[in-house]
Amino acid sequence: MRGKTILWLTLIALLMGVAVPNLGVAQPYTTISVDPSLITGLLPGDSFGVDIYITDAVGVHAWEVKLAYAPYMDVMVVTDIIEGDFLMGGGMTTFAKYVDHFYGFAMFGATGDMDHYGVWGEGILATVVFSILEAGECDLNLYDTILLNRDKEELSHSVVDGYYLGPTADLRKLLGTARGRKAPYTAPASMDMKAQVENTGYADIYARLKFSSVHESGKTVTLYSGQHLWTTEPRAPEYYYVNEFTPVWTAWDMIGDEPWIDEAEDGSYIEGWNHGEIIGIFGFEDITLNPGDIISQVTLEGYTQVDGGHIDIDIYVYPTMAWIDSLWGGADWAWHTTRWVDPVTSNIDPSLKTLAGFNDWTILIYCYAAAGESTKLDALRLKVEFTGIEGDPTWEHIPVGAPPTDLPPAVWDIYDFDAGDWDTTVTCEYRYNYPDPRFLQVWQTAKTIETYSWSVK
């Protein structure tokens, strides 16, 4: 916001000095435009510039322009704004600029000094430089444009916007049960949701389908192509506690009864005082999964307390000794997750989301207490949360010129608790860069959107 404030302060003397604008001083065909008006044929990684061009100007002494483009940095970003030479033709100028990358707009302008005599004719007000980040398209809209003469009179003018057209895709037609069904489903049943997508641009793209369904109660369900919805009422969260404990180093106290750390606040815990004293191997209760039980995430939690400071309880997978993260503790007894890498343990070790990986998961802990604080560990547990959706969204690579392509269906298993009326919106999402799951992905939404209604009795 500081840059925006500076811009306003720089131009305030003129742009805020228009108490009663005298419209119509300039000829009505004075025009501010984006030049070129259409930009296409470029790919992510490329840069391009557009000129903010003025024609048939009459005595322009100051100007300001706002330019809107794609927000959220999902198609492009502004990397520079350079003052053009139009206003410089009348004398010394002051130029200011401000860019809001999140909302996708730039505000910039210039004013002549006291000796500036105004400029007639045509020329470049400014050049805006963009860097392309992803596939997609967007308007380049001019708005809140202002022209002033030396007498601070506002000059009438028109604007001509621009357009950026990058690699694109679009939804072509619904297939299967997604085309709409007049008769209600009778539970139990299964529904395939699928559609065709077409590459409508000049470069290969990746595309997927999104099915957003809203129940008459307001409940929402979102599925992507390739996913399987086993149930809209997944299993409730559950906790799995320690049931195996092997001390590796015994220079610490075991208070209460074995197994010491299977439950919280049961009077049984382990305590150490020095760096590396608490070292042990821990296993957890096994989980049983029924058809449709999909683990969404697993979180390791420790019930800890530290006298006089904070500690790290480092977690390693045993026997590979791969470091996971560190539990911690404070002055009061409390449940804590890990804190340095990710509080959700399955984001660090995805094997926890599988039956075999969860039931085989064993850890070694190493307590770091540099100042010799008393470190108490009362319990360890794994919090398991479930989802009814199996599989990650599936995308398809669609080359340039390919015919409309059937994307993999999303499958919905319907039960009695799904009864009622549903409205489903189908959109195509696409991108140019490879959808590497290790990185944040930005997907563009295609122009065509389809909707249909269905019901379960």
Short mmCIF file of C-alpha atoms in Angstrom, two decimals:
data_model
loop_
_atom_site.label_atom_id
_atom_site.label_comp_id
_atom_site.label_asym_id
_atom_site.label_seq_id
_atom_site.Cartn_x
_atom_site.Cartn_y
_atom_site.Cartn_z
CA MET A 1 0.00 0.00 0.00
CA ARG A 2 2.98 2.33 0.47
CA GLY A 3 3.54 2.49 -3.28
CA LYS A 4 -0.10 3.33 -3.85
CA THR A 5 0.11 6.15 -1.31
CA ILE A 6 3.21 7.58 -2.95
CA LEU A 7 1.46 7.57 -6.31
CA TRP A 8 -1.51 9.45 -4.98
CA LEU A 9 0.68 11.98 -3.18
CA THR A 10 2.74 12.51 -6.31
CA LEU A 11 -0.26 13.31 -8.48
CA ILE A 12 -2.55 14.83 -5.83
CA ALA A 13 -1.89 18.43 -6.81
CA LEU A 14 -3.40 17.92 -10.22
CA LEU A 15 -5.61 14.87 -10.08
CA MET A 16 -7.34 15.85 -6.84
CA GLY A 17 -7.48 19.49 -7.86
CA VAL A 18 -10.38 18.99 -10.24
CA ALA A 19 -13.12 20.53 -8.13
CA VAL A 20 -15.66 20.97 -10.94
CA PRO A 21 -14.48 19.12 -14.06
CA ASN A 22 -14.97 20.96 -17.32
CA LEU A 23 -15.82 18.05 -19.56
CA GLY A 24 -15.60 18.23 -23.31
CA VAL A 25 -12.58 20.53 -23.60
CA ALA A 26 -10.76 18.05 -25.84
CA GLN A 27 -12.11 16.76 -29.09
CA PRO A 28 -14.34 13.73 -28.44
CA TYR A 29 -12.19 11.37 -30.49
CA THR A 30 -9.23 11.55 -28.09
CA THR A 31 -8.54 7.90 -27.31
CA ILE A 32 -6.44 5.94 -24.83
CA SER A 33 -5.89 2.37 -25.96
CA VAL A 34 -4.00 -0.84 -25.25
CA ASP A 35 -1.62 -1.47 -28.16
CA PRO A 36 -1.60 -4.10 -29.51
CA SER A 37 -5.21 -4.83 -28.69
CA LEU A 38 -4.71 -8.62 -28.99
CA ILE A 39 -1.70 -10.52 -27.72
CA THR A 40 -1.48 -14.22 -28.55
CA GLY A 41 0.92 -16.97 -29.59
CA LEU A 42 3.00 -16.80 -26.40
CA LEU A 43 3.76 -19.45 -23.77
CA PRO A 44 4.43 -19.46 -20.01
CA GLY A 45 7.92 -18.13 -19.43
CA ASP A 46 7.58 -15.54 -22.19
CA SER A 47 7.29 -11.81 -21.58
CA PHE A 48 5.49 -9.15 -23.57
CA GLY A 49 4.78 -5.46 -23.38
CA VAL A 50 1.74 -3.40 -24.25
CA ASP A 51 1.79 0.32 -24.86
CA ILE A 52 -0.83 2.56 -23.34
CA TYR A 53 -1.26 4.75 -26.40
CA ILE A 54 -3.01 8.09 -26.79
CA THR A 55 -4.24 9.56 -30.08
CA ASP A 56 -5.65 12.98 -30.98
CA ALA A 57 -4.63 14.45 -27.64
CA VAL A 58 -5.19 18.16 -27.03
CA GLY A 59 -3.05 19.95 -24.44
CA VAL A 60 -2.50 17.03 -22.05
CA HIS A 61 -0.58 18.14 -18.96
CA ALA A 62 -1.24 15.15 -16.67
CA TRP A 63 -2.72 11.69 -16.96
CA GLU A 64 -3.56 8.64 -14.87
CA VAL A 65 -4.55 5.12 -15.94
CA LYS A 66 -5.68 1.95 -14.18
CA LEU A 67 -5.21 -1.35 -15.99
CA ALA A 68 -6.93 -4.55 -14.84
CA TYR A 69 -5.68 -8.02 -15.79
CA ALA A 70 -5.96 -11.60 -14.44
CA PRO A 71 -5.90 -11.59 -10.61
CA TYR A 72 -4.12 -13.90 -8.15
CA MET A 73 -1.01 -14.28 -10.35
CA ASP A 74 -2.61 -17.27 -12.07
CA VAL A 75 -2.04 -16.22 -15.72
CA MET A 76 0.49 -13.38 -15.69
CA VAL A 77 2.15 -10.73 -13.55
CA VAL A 78 3.29 -7.18 -14.23
CA THR A 79 7.07 -7.00 -14.03
CA ASP A 80 7.62 -3.37 -15.02
CA ILE A 81 5.88 -0.15 -16.01
CA ILE A 82 7.93 2.33 -18.03
CA GLU A 83 6.94 5.93 -18.72
CA GLY A 84 6.50 6.67 -22.41
CA ASP A 85 7.81 9.75 -24.18
CA PHE A 86 4.45 11.36 -24.98
CA LEU A 87 4.17 13.67 -21.99
CA MET A 88 7.93 14.29 -21.99
CA GLY A 89 7.41 16.18 -25.24
CA GLY A 90 6.03 19.11 -23.27
CA GLY A 91 8.76 19.40 -20.65
CA MET A 92 9.82 17.81 -17.36
CA THR A 93 7.52 15.15 -15.89
CA THR A 94 7.02 13.17 -12.70
CA PHE A 95 5.99 9.52 -13.09
CA ALA A 96 4.51 7.20 -10.44
CA LYS A 97 3.27 3.60 -10.48
CA TYR A 98 1.67 1.00 -8.23
CA VAL A 99 1.00 -2.70 -8.90
CA ASP A 100 -1.33 -5.00 -6.98
CA HIS A 101 -0.33 -8.52 -8.01
CA PHE A 102 -3.00 -10.24 -5.92
CA TYR A 103 -6.04 -8.41 -7.28
CA GLY A 104 -4.51 -7.95 -10.71
CA PHE A 105 -4.39 -4.25 -11.41
CA ALA A 106 -1.82 -1.52 -11.98
CA MET A 107 -2.24 2.21 -11.41
CA PHE A 108 0.22 4.64 -12.99
CA GLY A 109 0.38 8.21 -14.18
CA ALA A 110 2.48 11.27 -14.88
CA THR A 111 2.23 15.04 -14.52
CA GLY A 112 4.18 17.88 -16.07
CA ASP A 113 6.01 20.45 -13.96
CA MET A 114 5.07 24.15 -13.70
CA ASP A 115 6.80 24.96 -17.02
CA HIS A 116 5.23 22.06 -18.90
CA TYR A 117 3.07 23.48 -21.73
CA GLY A 118 0.93 20.39 -22.48
CA VAL A 119 1.13 17.99 -25.41
CA TRP A 120 -0.95 17.57 -28.57
CA GLY A 121 -1.06 14.62 -30.95
CA GLU A 122 -0.32 10.99 -30.22
CA GLY A 123 2.25 8.83 -28.49
CA ILE A 124 2.99 6.34 -25.75
CA LEU A 125 1.86 7.22 -22.24
CA ALA A 126 3.51 4.14 -20.72
CA THR A 127 4.60 0.59 -21.50
CA VAL A 128 3.43 -2.24 -19.23
CA VAL A 129 5.59 -5.38 -19.23
CA PHE A 130 4.04 -8.74 -18.33
CA SER A 131 5.51 -12.16 -17.62
CA ILE A 132 3.32 -15.16 -18.48
CA LEU A 133 2.97 -17.77 -15.73
CA GLU A 134 0.34 -20.20 -16.99
CA ALA A 135 -2.17 -21.02 -19.68
CA GLY A 136 -5.31 -18.94 -19.93
CA GLU A 137 -6.73 -15.73 -21.24
CA CYS A 138 -7.79 -12.42 -19.76
CA ASP A 139 -8.99 -8.91 -20.50
CA LEU A 140 -6.61 -5.98 -20.33
CA ASN A 141 -9.13 -3.38 -19.24
CA LEU A 142 -8.50 0.35 -18.92
CA TYR A 143 -10.62 2.09 -16.28
CA ASP A 144 -10.69 5.24 -14.14
CA THR A 145 -8.58 7.01 -16.76
CA ILE A 146 -7.96 10.73 -16.31
CA LEU A 147 -6.54 13.41 -18.65
CA LEU A 148 -5.95 16.98 -17.45
CA ASN A 149 -4.80 20.16 -19.18
CA ARG A 150 -2.69 22.93 -17.60
CA ASP A 151 -5.79 24.51 -16.08
CA LYS A 152 -6.66 21.25 -14.29
CA GLU A 153 -9.64 20.78 -16.54
CA GLU A 154 -10.54 17.17 -17.21
CA LEU A 155 -10.36 16.21 -20.88
CA SER A 156 -12.98 13.90 -22.32
CA HIS A 157 -11.77 10.79 -24.08
CA SER A 158 -12.62 7.19 -24.89
CA VAL A 159 -10.72 3.98 -24.12
CA VAL A 160 -10.02 0.81 -26.11
CA ASP A 161 -9.20 -2.28 -24.06
CA GLY A 162 -6.91 -5.16 -24.94
CA TYR A 163 -7.02 -8.93 -24.62
CA TYR A 164 -4.45 -11.63 -23.90
CA LEU A 165 -5.17 -15.06 -25.42
CA GLY A 166 -2.88 -17.86 -24.30
CA PRO A 167 -3.18 -21.65 -24.53
CA THR A 168 -6.78 -22.67 -23.76
CA ALA A 169 -9.18 -25.60 -23.48
CA ASP A 170 -12.94 -25.84 -23.17
CA LEU A 171 -15.73 -28.16 -22.14
CA ARG A 172 -17.44 -29.69 -25.17
CA LYS A 173 -20.29 -31.97 -24.05
CA LEU A 174 -21.47 -34.06 -21.13
CA LEU A 175 -21.38 -37.85 -21.38
CA GLY A 176 -23.01 -40.76 -19.56
CA THR A 177 -25.22 -39.95 -16.59
CA ALA A 178 -23.76 -36.44 -16.52
CA ARG A 179 -26.03 -35.64 -19.49
CA GLY A 180 -28.90 -35.52 -17.03
CA ARG A 181 -31.30 -38.14 -15.74
CA LYS A 182 -35.03 -37.65 -15.41
CA ALA A 183 -35.77 -40.67 -13.22
CA PRO A 184 -34.52 -40.54 -9.62
CA TYR A 185 -31.77 -42.91 -8.53
CA THR A 186 -32.81 -45.67 -6.17
CA ALA A 187 -30.13 -46.37 -3.56
CA PRO A 188 -27.85 -48.20 -3.63
CA ALA A 189 -26.63 -47.14 -7.05
CA SER A 190 -23.52 -45.89 -8.86
CA MET A 191 -23.24 -42.84 -11.08
CA ASP A 192 -20.56 -42.03 -13.68
CA MET A 193 -19.89 -38.33 -14.18
CA LYS A 194 -17.89 -37.56 -17.32
CA ALA A 195 -17.54 -35.17 -20.24
CA GLN A 196 -15.47 -34.25 -23.29
CA VAL A 197 -12.78 -31.58 -23.35
CA GLU A 198 -11.15 -29.95 -26.37
CA ASN A 199 -7.85 -28.15 -26.77
CA THR A 200 -8.96 -24.83 -28.27
CA GLY A 201 -5.56 -23.15 -28.32
CA TYR A 202 -2.17 -23.30 -30.01
CA ALA A 203 -0.18 -25.36 -27.47
CA ASP A 204 -0.48 -28.72 -25.74
CA ILE A 205 -2.34 -28.52 -22.43
CA TYR A 206 -3.33 -30.66 -19.46
CA ALA A 207 -7.02 -30.81 -18.59
CA ARG A 208 -9.30 -32.24 -15.91
CA LEU A 209 -13.00 -32.08 -15.03
CA LYS A 210 -14.54 -30.70 -11.86
CA PHE A 211 -18.02 -31.75 -10.71
CA SER A 212 -19.46 -29.54 -7.95
CA SER A 213 -22.75 -30.87 -6.53
CA VAL A 214 -25.06 -29.09 -4.09
CA HIS A 215 -27.80 -30.91 -2.16
CA GLU A 216 -31.11 -29.26 -1.34
CA SER A 217 -29.91 -29.13 2.28
CA GLY A 218 -26.88 -27.04 1.26
CA LYS A 219 -24.40 -29.90 1.56
CA THR A 220 -21.69 -29.73 -1.12
CA VAL A 221 -19.60 -32.46 -2.75
CA THR A 222 -16.73 -31.79 -5.16
CA LEU A 223 -15.27 -34.53 -7.35
CA TYR A 224 -12.65 -34.48 -10.10
CA SER A 225 -12.24 -36.78 -13.06
CA GLY A 226 -10.68 -40.07 -11.97
CA GLN A 227 -11.92 -39.91 -8.37
CA HIS A 228 -14.28 -42.39 -6.68
CA LEU A 229 -16.74 -41.18 -4.05
CA TRP A 230 -17.45 -44.20 -1.89
CA THR A 231 -19.63 -42.34 0.57
CA THR A 232 -20.75 -38.82 1.47
CA GLU A 233 -20.66 -39.79 5.18
CA PRO A 234 -17.11 -40.95 5.88
CA ARG A 235 -15.93 -42.60 9.07
CA ALA A 236 -15.44 -40.28 12.05
CA PRO A 237 -11.90 -39.39 13.22
CA GLU A 238 -10.21 -42.00 15.43
CA TYR A 239 -7.16 -42.16 17.71
CA TYR A 240 -4.62 -44.98 17.82
CA TYR A 241 -2.31 -45.16 20.84
CA VAL A 242 1.06 -46.72 21.58
CA ASN A 243 0.97 -50.48 22.16
CA GLU A 244 4.68 -51.27 21.69
CA PHE A 245 7.54 -49.63 23.59
CA THR A 246 11.21 -50.59 23.58
CA PRO A 247 13.58 -48.40 25.64
CA VAL A 248 16.90 -47.88 23.87
CA TRP A 249 18.58 -45.80 26.57
CA THR A 250 17.43 -45.99 30.16
CA ALA A 251 19.02 -42.93 31.76
CA TRP A 252 15.56 -41.61 32.60
CA ASP A 253 12.69 -42.49 34.91
CA MET A 254 9.55 -44.49 34.17
CA ILE A 255 6.78 -43.26 36.46
CA GLY A 256 3.71 -45.39 37.13
CA ASP A 257 2.85 -48.61 35.38
CA GLU A 258 3.92 -50.12 32.08
CA PRO A 259 3.45 -49.32 29.16
CA TRP A 260 3.74 -45.74 30.58
CA ILE A 261 2.73 -43.76 27.50
CA ASP A 262 -0.36 -45.54 26.22
CA GLU A 263 -2.85 -43.04 27.69
CA ALA A 264 -2.78 -39.39 28.73
CA GLU A 265 -3.25 -38.29 32.34
CA ASP A 266 -3.19 -41.84 33.70
CA GLY A 267 -0.32 -41.20 36.10
CA SER A 268 2.17 -43.16 34.00
CA TYR A 269 4.83 -41.33 31.98
CA ILE A 270 8.54 -41.20 31.25
CA GLU A 271 10.84 -38.37 32.31
CA GLY A 272 14.37 -37.31 31.47
CA TRP A 273 16.58 -34.30 32.22
CA ASN A 274 19.46 -34.16 29.81
CA HIS A 275 20.12 -33.96 26.09
CA GLY A 276 19.41 -37.35 24.50
CA GLU A 277 18.19 -39.07 27.65
CA ILE A 278 14.75 -40.14 26.40
CA ILE A 279 15.39 -42.52 23.52
CA GLY A 280 12.97 -45.32 22.67
CA ILE A 281 11.13 -47.21 19.93
CA PHE A 282 7.35 -46.98 19.73
CA GLY A 283 4.68 -48.86 17.78
CA PHE A 284 0.96 -48.15 17.56
CA GLU A 285 -2.32 -50.00 17.50
CA ASP A 286 -3.32 -51.45 14.14
CA ILE A 287 -6.14 -50.03 12.07
CA THR A 288 -8.79 -51.96 10.14
CA LEU A 289 -10.21 -50.46 6.97
CA ASN A 290 -13.55 -51.41 5.46
CA PRO A 291 -14.44 -50.87 1.78
CA GLY A 292 -14.86 -47.14 1.28
CA ASP A 293 -12.71 -46.19 4.30
CA ILE A 294 -10.15 -43.79 2.82
CA ILE A 295 -7.57 -42.20 5.12
CA SER A 296 -7.33 -38.49 4.35
CA GLN A 297 -4.62 -37.59 6.86
CA VAL A 298 -2.75 -38.88 9.92
CA THR A 299 -1.34 -36.64 12.65
CA LEU A 300 1.15 -37.68 15.33
CA GLU A 301 0.40 -36.07 18.71
CA GLY A 302 2.34 -36.17 21.97
CA TYR A 303 1.09 -35.35 25.48
CA THR A 304 4.09 -33.53 26.95
CA GLN A 305 5.23 -31.19 29.70
CA VAL A 306 8.55 -29.39 30.21
CA ASP A 307 9.77 -27.60 33.33
CA GLY A 308 11.32 -24.23 32.59
CA GLY A 309 11.48 -24.16 28.83
CA HIS A 310 10.75 -25.74 25.49
CA ILE A 311 12.19 -28.90 24.00
CA ASP A 312 12.23 -30.87 20.77
CA ILE A 313 11.31 -34.54 20.69
CA ASP A 314 12.72 -35.61 17.34
CA ILE A 315 10.79 -38.31 15.49
CA TYR A 316 12.52 -40.86 13.23
CA VAL A 317 10.96 -43.70 11.26
CA TYR A 318 12.41 -46.98 12.53
CA PRO A 319 14.49 -48.75 11.27
CA THR A 320 15.25 -46.46 8.29
CA MET A 321 15.96 -43.54 10.66
CA ALA A 322 14.33 -41.06 8.27
CA TRP A 323 13.66 -37.89 10.26
CA ILE A 324 10.00 -36.89 10.33
CA ASP A 325 9.78 -33.74 12.46
CA SER A 326 9.84 -32.66 16.12
CA LEU A 327 7.17 -32.82 18.77
CA TRP A 328 7.48 -30.14 21.41
CA GLY A 329 6.35 -29.28 24.92
CA GLY A 330 5.61 -26.32 27.15
CA ALA A 331 5.18 -25.54 30.82
CA ASP A 332 1.69 -27.10 30.96
CA TRP A 333 0.64 -30.60 30.10
CA ALA A 334 -0.92 -30.55 26.63
CA TRP A 335 -1.24 -32.40 23.35
CA HIS A 336 1.20 -31.12 20.72
CA THR A 337 1.74 -31.92 17.06
CA THR A 338 5.07 -31.62 15.28
CA ARG A 339 6.08 -28.05 14.55
CA TRP A 340 8.95 -27.58 12.09
CA VAL A 341 8.09 -29.38 8.84
CA ASP A 342 4.33 -30.01 8.88
CA PRO A 343 1.84 -30.67 11.70
CA VAL A 344 0.14 -33.31 9.50
CA THR A 345 2.45 -36.32 9.65
CA SER A 346 1.05 -38.06 6.57
CA ASN A 347 2.08 -35.04 4.50
CA ILE A 348 5.65 -35.95 5.45
CA ASP A 349 5.25 -39.73 5.25
CA PRO A 350 2.38 -40.58 2.84
CA SER A 351 2.70 -44.31 3.65
CA LEU A 352 0.60 -43.60 6.76
CA LYS A 353 -2.44 -43.25 4.49
CA THR A 354 -2.19 -46.91 3.46
CA LEU A 355 -3.24 -49.92 5.53
CA ALA A 356 0.17 -51.59 5.40
CA GLY A 357 2.08 -48.37 5.94
CA PHE A 358 0.00 -47.40 8.97
CA ASN A 359 0.14 -50.80 10.66
CA ASP A 360 3.90 -51.14 10.09
CA TRP A 361 4.74 -47.61 11.23
CA THR A 362 7.28 -47.61 14.07
CA ILE A 363 9.18 -44.60 15.34
CA LEU A 364 12.25 -43.83 17.38
CA ILE A 365 12.26 -40.66 19.46
CA TYR A 366 15.27 -38.65 20.52
CA CYS A 367 14.70 -35.94 23.11
CA TYR A 368 16.67 -32.71 22.80
CA ALA A 369 16.78 -30.70 26.03
CA ALA A 370 19.84 -28.49 25.72
CA ALA A 371 19.46 -26.75 29.08
CA GLY A 372 18.74 -29.92 31.05
CA GLU A 373 15.04 -29.24 31.48
CA SER A 374 12.81 -31.93 32.94
CA THR A 375 11.01 -33.43 29.96
CA LYS A 376 7.91 -35.58 30.49
CA LEU A 377 6.17 -37.69 27.86
CA ASP A 378 2.82 -39.09 28.99
CA ALA A 379 1.31 -40.42 25.75
CA LEU A 380 1.74 -40.73 22.00
CA ARG A 381 -1.11 -41.23 19.55
CA LEU A 382 -1.99 -41.09 15.88
CA LYS A 383 -5.09 -39.13 14.91
CA VAL A 384 -6.67 -40.63 11.79
CA GLU A 385 -9.14 -38.65 9.69
CA PHE A 386 -11.14 -40.17 6.87
CA THR A 387 -12.66 -39.12 3.58
CA GLY A 388 -15.14 -40.82 1.30
CA ILE A 389 -13.14 -39.86 -1.81
CA GLU A 390 -10.52 -42.20 -3.21
CA GLY A 391 -7.82 -41.11 -5.62
CA ASP A 392 -6.26 -37.86 -6.72
CA PRO A 393 -7.75 -35.78 -9.53
CA THR A 394 -6.83 -37.29 -12.90
CA TRP A 395 -5.68 -35.08 -15.74
CA GLU A 396 -5.14 -35.81 -19.41
CA HIS A 397 -2.52 -34.44 -21.80
CA ILE A 398 -4.33 -33.04 -24.86
CA PRO A 399 -2.18 -32.13 -27.88
CA VAL A 400 -2.88 -29.26 -30.24
CA GLY A 401 -5.38 -30.25 -32.89
CA ALA A 402 -6.63 -33.32 -31.03
CA PRO A 403 -10.35 -34.13 -31.39
CA PRO A 404 -12.60 -33.68 -28.35
CA THR A 405 -11.27 -36.03 -25.67
CA ASP A 406 -13.24 -38.13 -23.16
CA LEU A 407 -11.76 -37.60 -19.71
CA PRO A 408 -11.87 -40.36 -17.06
CA PRO A 409 -15.17 -40.37 -15.16
CA ALA A 410 -15.76 -39.45 -11.56
CA VAL A 411 -17.70 -42.27 -9.88
CA TRP A 412 -20.28 -41.64 -7.13
CA ASP A 413 -21.65 -44.52 -5.04
CA ILE A 414 -25.15 -43.49 -3.94
CA TYR A 415 -26.80 -44.53 -0.66
CA ASP A 416 -30.00 -43.79 1.25
CA PHE A 417 -28.42 -40.86 3.11
CA ASP A 418 -27.92 -39.13 -0.27
CA ALA A 419 -31.70 -38.90 -0.78
CA GLY A 420 -33.02 -35.59 -2.11
CA ASP A 421 -32.43 -33.21 -4.99
CA TRP A 422 -28.96 -32.35 -6.28
CA ASP A 423 -27.64 -29.71 -8.71
CA THR A 424 -24.28 -30.39 -10.36
CA THR A 425 -22.02 -27.85 -12.10
CA VAL A 426 -19.40 -29.19 -14.51
CA THR A 427 -16.29 -27.18 -15.40
CA CYS A 428 -13.12 -27.92 -17.34
CA GLU A 429 -9.86 -26.90 -15.69
CA TYR A 430 -6.63 -26.71 -17.68
CA ARG A 431 -2.98 -25.67 -17.46
CA TYR A 432 0.12 -25.56 -19.66
CA ASN A 433 2.82 -26.58 -17.19
CA TYR A 434 3.08 -30.23 -16.14
CA PRO A 435 0.88 -30.85 -13.05
CA ASP A 436 3.69 -31.90 -10.71
CA PRO A 437 2.02 -32.70 -7.36
CA ARG A 438 5.11 -31.58 -5.46
CA PHE A 439 4.36 -27.96 -6.29
CA LEU A 440 1.43 -25.59 -5.96
CA GLN A 441 -0.73 -25.89 -9.05
CA VAL A 442 -2.78 -23.19 -10.72
CA TRP A 443 -5.59 -24.42 -12.95
CA GLN A 444 -7.59 -22.16 -15.25
CA THR A 445 -11.36 -22.50 -15.58
CA ALA A 446 -12.66 -22.84 -19.13
CA LYS A 447 -15.38 -20.55 -20.44
CA THR A 448 -18.13 -23.15 -20.93
CA ILE A 449 -19.94 -24.30 -17.79
CA GLU A 450 -22.65 -26.97 -17.79
CA THR A 451 -25.24 -27.70 -15.09
CA TYR A 452 -27.75 -30.49 -14.57
CA SER A 453 -30.08 -31.73 -11.84
CA TRP A 454 -30.69 -35.20 -10.47
CA SER A 455 -32.27 -36.81 -7.42
CA VAL A 456 -32.14 -39.83 -5.14
CA LYS A 457 -35.24 -41.37 -3.60
#
